[in-house]
C-alpha cells in the first residue's frame, strides 16, 4: 500500500472511531453524567463545549461560526500539505501517521460543530438526546463538541509541607477531552519527540 492510500485509510478509520464514541455518549448519557472506573481518578463524563480548547468560547454565535470556518481552512491546508509531502517523497511513514492523527482529530471536531446541532436534540441533565429529532438543538455549523474522557489523576488537598500551596485543594489535569483531541495531542507529541527522524 502506498503512503497516500495508507493515509486515506488511516484517517477514515480514526474519524469513524471518534464519531462512534461521541454518538454513543450523546445517545446514552445525560449531560453532566459521570461513569467512574479505576477508582475516582478516571471516568466517562459527558460534557459539551463550543469547540475551543479547554471549553473556552468567544464572540457568541458569530465567534462559533468563525471558529468553525477557520478550522475548515486549516484542515484543507493540512490535507494539501500531507499530499504534497507524499507526492514529493519527502514524507516517511511516521510523518504520515503524525499528520494523519492531527488531520483526523481536527476533522472529528469539525463534524461535531457542523452537523451535531442539526442532527441531535438537546442533551440535558434530565434528558438523553435523540438522533434526527423533530426539533434539533441548533443549526448547521453551530453544533457543540462532545467530550467524555476525564482523568483527574489527583484530586485532593496537597500535603501541608509543600511551600506556598500546601493544604490547598488541587486537581491535576481537570480537563475533559474526546478521541479527536487525543489524536491531535499524540500526533503533535510524536512530531516533537522524533522530529529529527521525521523531519529530515
XYZ file of N, CA, C and O in Angstrom, residues 26-119:
376
model
N -23.515 10.576 23.302
C -24.638 11.500 23.096
C -25.987 10.799 23.223
O -26.941 11.378 23.759
N -26.055 9.546 22.753
C -27.336 8.824 22.735
C -27.561 7.950 23.962
O -28.615 7.309 24.067
N -26.589 7.911 24.874
C -26.730 7.018 26.024
C -26.455 7.664 27.379
O -26.620 7.001 28.402
N -26.061 8.924 27.400
C -25.730 9.566 28.668
C -26.434 10.908 28.806
O -26.692 11.597 27.816
N -26.746 11.252 30.046
C -27.270 12.581 30.350
C -26.116 13.576 30.392
O -24.992 13.219 30.744
N -26.379 14.813 30.026
C -25.364 15.848 30.105
C -24.906 16.003 31.556
O -25.726 16.154 32.459
N -23.605 15.928 31.783
C -23.063 16.029 33.137
C -22.953 14.707 33.861
O -22.453 14.651 34.986
N -23.396 13.611 33.241
C -23.325 12.292 33.885
C -21.878 11.807 33.947
O -21.091 12.006 33.011
N -21.520 11.147 35.059
C -20.172 10.597 35.250
C -20.282 9.099 35.508
O -21.017 8.670 36.393
N -19.543 8.321 34.740
C -19.430 6.883 34.987
C -17.983 6.581 35.352
O -17.101 6.590 34.488
N -17.746 6.315 36.637
C -16.373 6.148 37.116
C -15.876 4.722 36.925
O -16.635 3.758 37.015
N -14.585 4.607 36.658
C -13.898 3.325 36.614
C -12.463 3.563 37.065
O -11.996 4.699 37.114
N -11.779 2.523 37.475
C -10.420 2.642 38.020
C -10.389 3.623 39.186
O -9.545 4.511 39.266
N -11.332 3.465 40.085
C -11.387 4.352 41.248
C -11.967 5.711 40.896
O -12.788 5.845 39.992
N -11.502 6.754 41.624
C -12.035 8.100 41.426
C -11.247 8.913 40.409
O -11.592 10.064 40.150
N -10.175 8.358 39.853
C -9.329 9.195 39.005
C -9.521 8.950 37.512
O -8.754 9.447 36.696
N -10.546 8.232 37.125
C -10.830 8.064 35.700
C -12.327 7.865 35.512
O -12.943 7.090 36.234
N -12.905 8.572 34.546
C -14.338 8.422 34.312
C -14.701 8.793 32.885
O -13.945 9.475 32.185
N -15.868 8.321 32.453
C -16.509 8.814 31.241
C -17.498 9.875 31.707
O -18.465 9.557 32.400
N -17.236 11.120 31.375
C -18.042 12.240 31.854
C -18.512 13.056 30.655
O -17.690 13.624 29.932
N -19.800 13.111 30.448
C -20.356 13.760 29.265
C -20.504 15.258 29.464
O -21.286 15.724 30.292
N -19.743 16.011 28.685
C -19.891 17.467 28.640
C -19.874 17.893 27.178
O -19.454 17.144 26.300
N -20.337 19.103 26.922
C -20.299 19.678 25.580
C -19.653 21.049 25.651
O -19.781 21.755 26.653
N -18.957 21.435 24.580
C -18.368 22.773 24.538
C -18.478 23.349 23.135
O -18.859 22.657 22.193
N -18.109 24.608 23.009
C -18.266 25.316 21.732
C -17.160 25.013 20.737
O -17.150 25.535 19.623
N -16.181 24.200 21.136
C -15.184 23.764 20.170
C -13.786 24.274 20.384
O -12.852 23.825 19.730
N -13.588 25.211 21.304
C -12.243 25.691 21.596
C -11.598 24.807 22.650
O -12.275 24.075 23.367
N -10.277 24.903 22.764
C -9.553 24.133 23.762
C -10.019 24.504 25.166
O -10.301 25.668 25.456
N -10.123 23.496 26.042
C -10.470 23.666 27.450
C -11.857 24.260 27.653
O -12.151 24.871 28.679
N -12.730 24.090 26.642
C -14.112 24.536 26.778
C -14.313 26.027 26.668
O -15.385 26.532 27.000
N -13.317 26.761 26.196
C -13.443 28.209 26.071
C -14.335 28.557 24.890
O -14.541 27.767 23.981
N -14.854 29.763 24.884
C -15.660 30.239 23.771
C -15.447 31.739 23.629
O -14.961 32.405 24.540
N -15.799 32.260 22.451
C -15.684 33.699 22.262
C -16.686 34.159 21.218
O -17.046 33.420 20.316
N -17.161 35.386 21.349
C -17.957 36.021 20.310
C -19.340 35.473 20.074
O -19.960 35.787 19.061
N -19.844 34.632 20.973
C -21.191 34.102 20.790
C -21.342 33.304 19.512
O -20.449 32.577 19.092
N -22.502 33.441 18.839
C -22.786 32.675 17.629
C -21.843 33.001 16.483
O -21.397 32.111 15.757
N -21.505 34.284 16.319
C -20.589 34.686 15.249
C -19.198 34.111 15.508
O -18.531 33.621 14.590
N -18.756 34.159 16.755
C -17.450 33.598 17.096
C -17.387 32.114 16.823
O -16.382 31.604 16.313
N -18.471 31.419 17.136
C -18.551 29.972 16.877
C -18.450 29.684 15.382
O -17.734 28.782 14.944
N -19.159 30.475 14.580
C -19.150 30.295 13.138
C -17.765 30.571 12.558
O -17.259 29.806 11.725
N -17.136 31.647 13.006
C -15.790 31.982 12.534
C -14.786 30.905 12.917
O -13.905 30.555 12.118
N -14.910 30.371 14.128
C -14.011 29.311 14.574
C -14.145 28.076 13.694
O -13.142 27.469 13.295
N -15.384 27.707 13.356
C -15.612 26.531 12.515
C -15.014 26.720 11.133
O -14.336 25.827 10.610
N -15.226 27.892 10.514
C -14.677 28.144 9.188
C -13.146 28.198 9.223
O -12.479 27.726 8.296
N -12.599 28.754 10.290
C -11.136 28.785 10.430
C -10.579 27.368 10.496
O -9.563 27.056 9.852
N -11.239 26.512 11.235
C -10.800 25.120 11.333
C -10.864 24.407 9.990
O -9.999 23.616 9.647
N -11.917 24.681 9.227
C -12.050 24.063 7.906
C -10.897 24.487 7.008
O -10.312 23.669 6.281
N -10.534 25.772 7.046
C -9.406 26.269 6.247
C -8.110 25.581 6.670
O -7.306 25.163 5.824
N -7.902 25.439 7.979
C -6.693 24.773 8.485
C -6.647 23.322 8.023
O -5.593 22.815 7.608
N -7.780 22.630 8.078
C -7.843 21.226 7.659
C -7.526 21.088 6.172
O -6.823 20.161 5.752
N -8.040 22.004 5.346
C -7.736 21.982 3.916
C -6.238 22.151 3.689
O -5.627 21.455 2.867
N -5.638 23.058 4.439
C -4.192 23.277 4.323
C -3.405 22.024 4.738
O -2.442 21.634 4.060
N -3.816 21.393 5.838
C -3.124 20.174 6.293
C -3.235 19.073 5.250
O -2.255 18.372 4.961
N -4.432 18.904 4.666
C -4.625 17.875 3.636
C -3.715 18.140 2.446
O -3.070 17.215 1.913
N -3.641 19.399 2.026
C -2.762 19.763 0.905
C -1.302 19.490 1.260
O -0.540 18.955 0.441
N -0.921 19.835 2.472
C 0.474 19.656 2.913
C 0.857 18.176 2.944
O 1.935 17.794 2.463
N -0.010 17.341 3.494
C 0.271 15.895 3.540
C 0.420 15.348 2.118
O 1.375 14.617 1.816
N -0.508 15.690 1.250
C -0.471 15.193 -0.129
C 0.785 15.651 -0.844
O 1.428 14.873 -1.567
N 1.152 16.921 -0.645
C 2.340 17.469 -1.302
C 3.601 16.748 -0.834
O 4.475 16.405 -1.641
N 3.710 16.519 0.469
C 4.898 15.848 1.007
C 5.000 14.402 0.516
O 6.092 13.901 0.253
N 3.862 13.740 0.403
C 3.863 12.358 -0.104
C 4.255 12.336 -1.579
O 5.069 11.519 -2.017
N 3.702 13.256 -2.361
C 3.987 13.294 -3.795
C 5.455 13.605 -4.080
O 6.034 13.081 -5.038
N 6.050 14.470 -3.272
C 7.457 14.831 -3.473
C 8.404 13.855 -2.779
O 9.609 14.039 -2.788
N 7.822 12.820 -2.152
C 8.584 11.759 -1.478
C 9.455 12.274 -0.335
O 10.501 11.716 -0.023
N 8.987 13.351 0.307
C 9.678 13.887 1.477
C 9.131 13.305 2.775
O 9.681 13.555 3.839
N 8.043 12.566 2.677
C 7.351 12.089 3.878
C 7.641 10.620 4.127
O 7.415 9.784 3.256
N 8.129 10.299 5.343
C 8.224 8.892 5.731
C 6.920 8.486 6.421
O 6.042 9.313 6.668
N 6.791 7.206 6.756
C 5.520 6.715 7.299
C 5.202 7.314 8.669
O 4.044 7.544 9.002
N 6.218 7.592 9.468
C 5.966 8.181 10.782
C 5.406 9.594 10.636
O 4.503 9.998 11.375
N 5.922 10.335 9.664
C 5.379 11.662 9.366
C 3.916 11.552 8.933
O 3.065 12.323 9.384
N 3.624 10.597 8.061
C 2.254 10.409 7.581
C 1.321 10.066 8.735
O 0.201 10.575 8.822
N 1.779 9.206 9.652
C 0.973 8.840 10.816
C 0.685 10.067 11.678
O -0.471 10.311 12.071
N 1.705 10.863 11.973
C 1.524 12.049 12.821
C 0.557 13.045 12.198
O -0.371 13.530 12.857
N 0.769 13.363 10.928
C -0.093 14.343 10.270
C -1.510 13.808 10.085
O -2.482 14.571 10.159
N -1.636 12.506 9.881
C -2.972 11.905 9.760
C -3.720 11.992 11.088
O -4.934 12.246 11.111
N -3.024 11.782 12.200
C -3.637 11.918 13.526
C -4.145 13.343 13.745
O -5.280 13.559 14.186
N -3.299 14.316 13.417
C -3.684 15.719 13.598
C -4.863 16.074 12.691
O -5.829 16.718 13.123
N -4.802 15.636 11.438
C -5.872 15.913 10.478
C -7.182 15.277 10.926
O -8.234 15.926 10.945
N -7.138 13.994 11.311
C -8.354 13.289 11.730
C -8.948 13.917 12.988
O -10.175 14.018 13.118
N -8.096 14.342 13.914
C -8.591 14.993 15.128
C -9.320 16.290 14.815
O -10.395 16.565 15.363
N -8.737 17.085 13.923
C -9.375 18.348 13.550
C -10.703 18.103 12.838
O -11.712 18.748 13.133
N -10.719 17.145 11.909
C -11.954 16.835 11.175
C -13.026 16.296 12.123
O -14.209 16.650 12.009
N -12.623 15.448 13.079
C -13.579 14.889 14.031
C -14.338 15.956 14.791
O -15.575 15.879 14.946
N -13.634 16.990 15.253
C -14.301 18.065 15.993
C -15.079 18.997 15.070
O -16.090 19.584 15.468
N -14.619 19.139 13.824
C -15.379 19.934 12.855
C -16.731 19.287 12.574
O -17.752 19.974 12.452
N -16.748 17.957 12.475
C -18.015 17.250 12.236
C -19.027 17.576 13.327
O -20.202 17.851 13.047
N -18.589 17.582 14.578
C -19.480 17.956 15.687
C -20.037 19.360 15.470
O -21.239 19.598 15.591
N -19.139 20.304 15.174
C -19.543 21.704 15.044
C -20.493 21.921 13.878
O -21.443 22.702 13.974
N -20.244 21.242 12.773
C -21.047 21.466 11.569
C -22.396 20.757 11.634
O -23.430 21.342 11.285
N -22.418 19.496 12.106
C -23.624 18.667 11.961
C -24.422 18.433 13.243
O -25.640 18.276 13.183
N -23.770 18.376 14.402
C -24.461 17.900 15.602
C -25.626 18.780 16.017
O -26.628 18.289 16.544
N -25.504 20.085 15.804
C -26.605 20.976 16.179
C -27.885 20.685 15.415
O -28.978 20.952 15.904
N -27.745 20.109 14.226
C -28.904 19.858 13.373
C -29.429 18.433 13.481
O -30.635 18.208 13.281
N -28.551 17.473 13.804
C -28.996 16.065 13.772
C -29.339 15.505 15.153
O -29.851 14.394 15.243
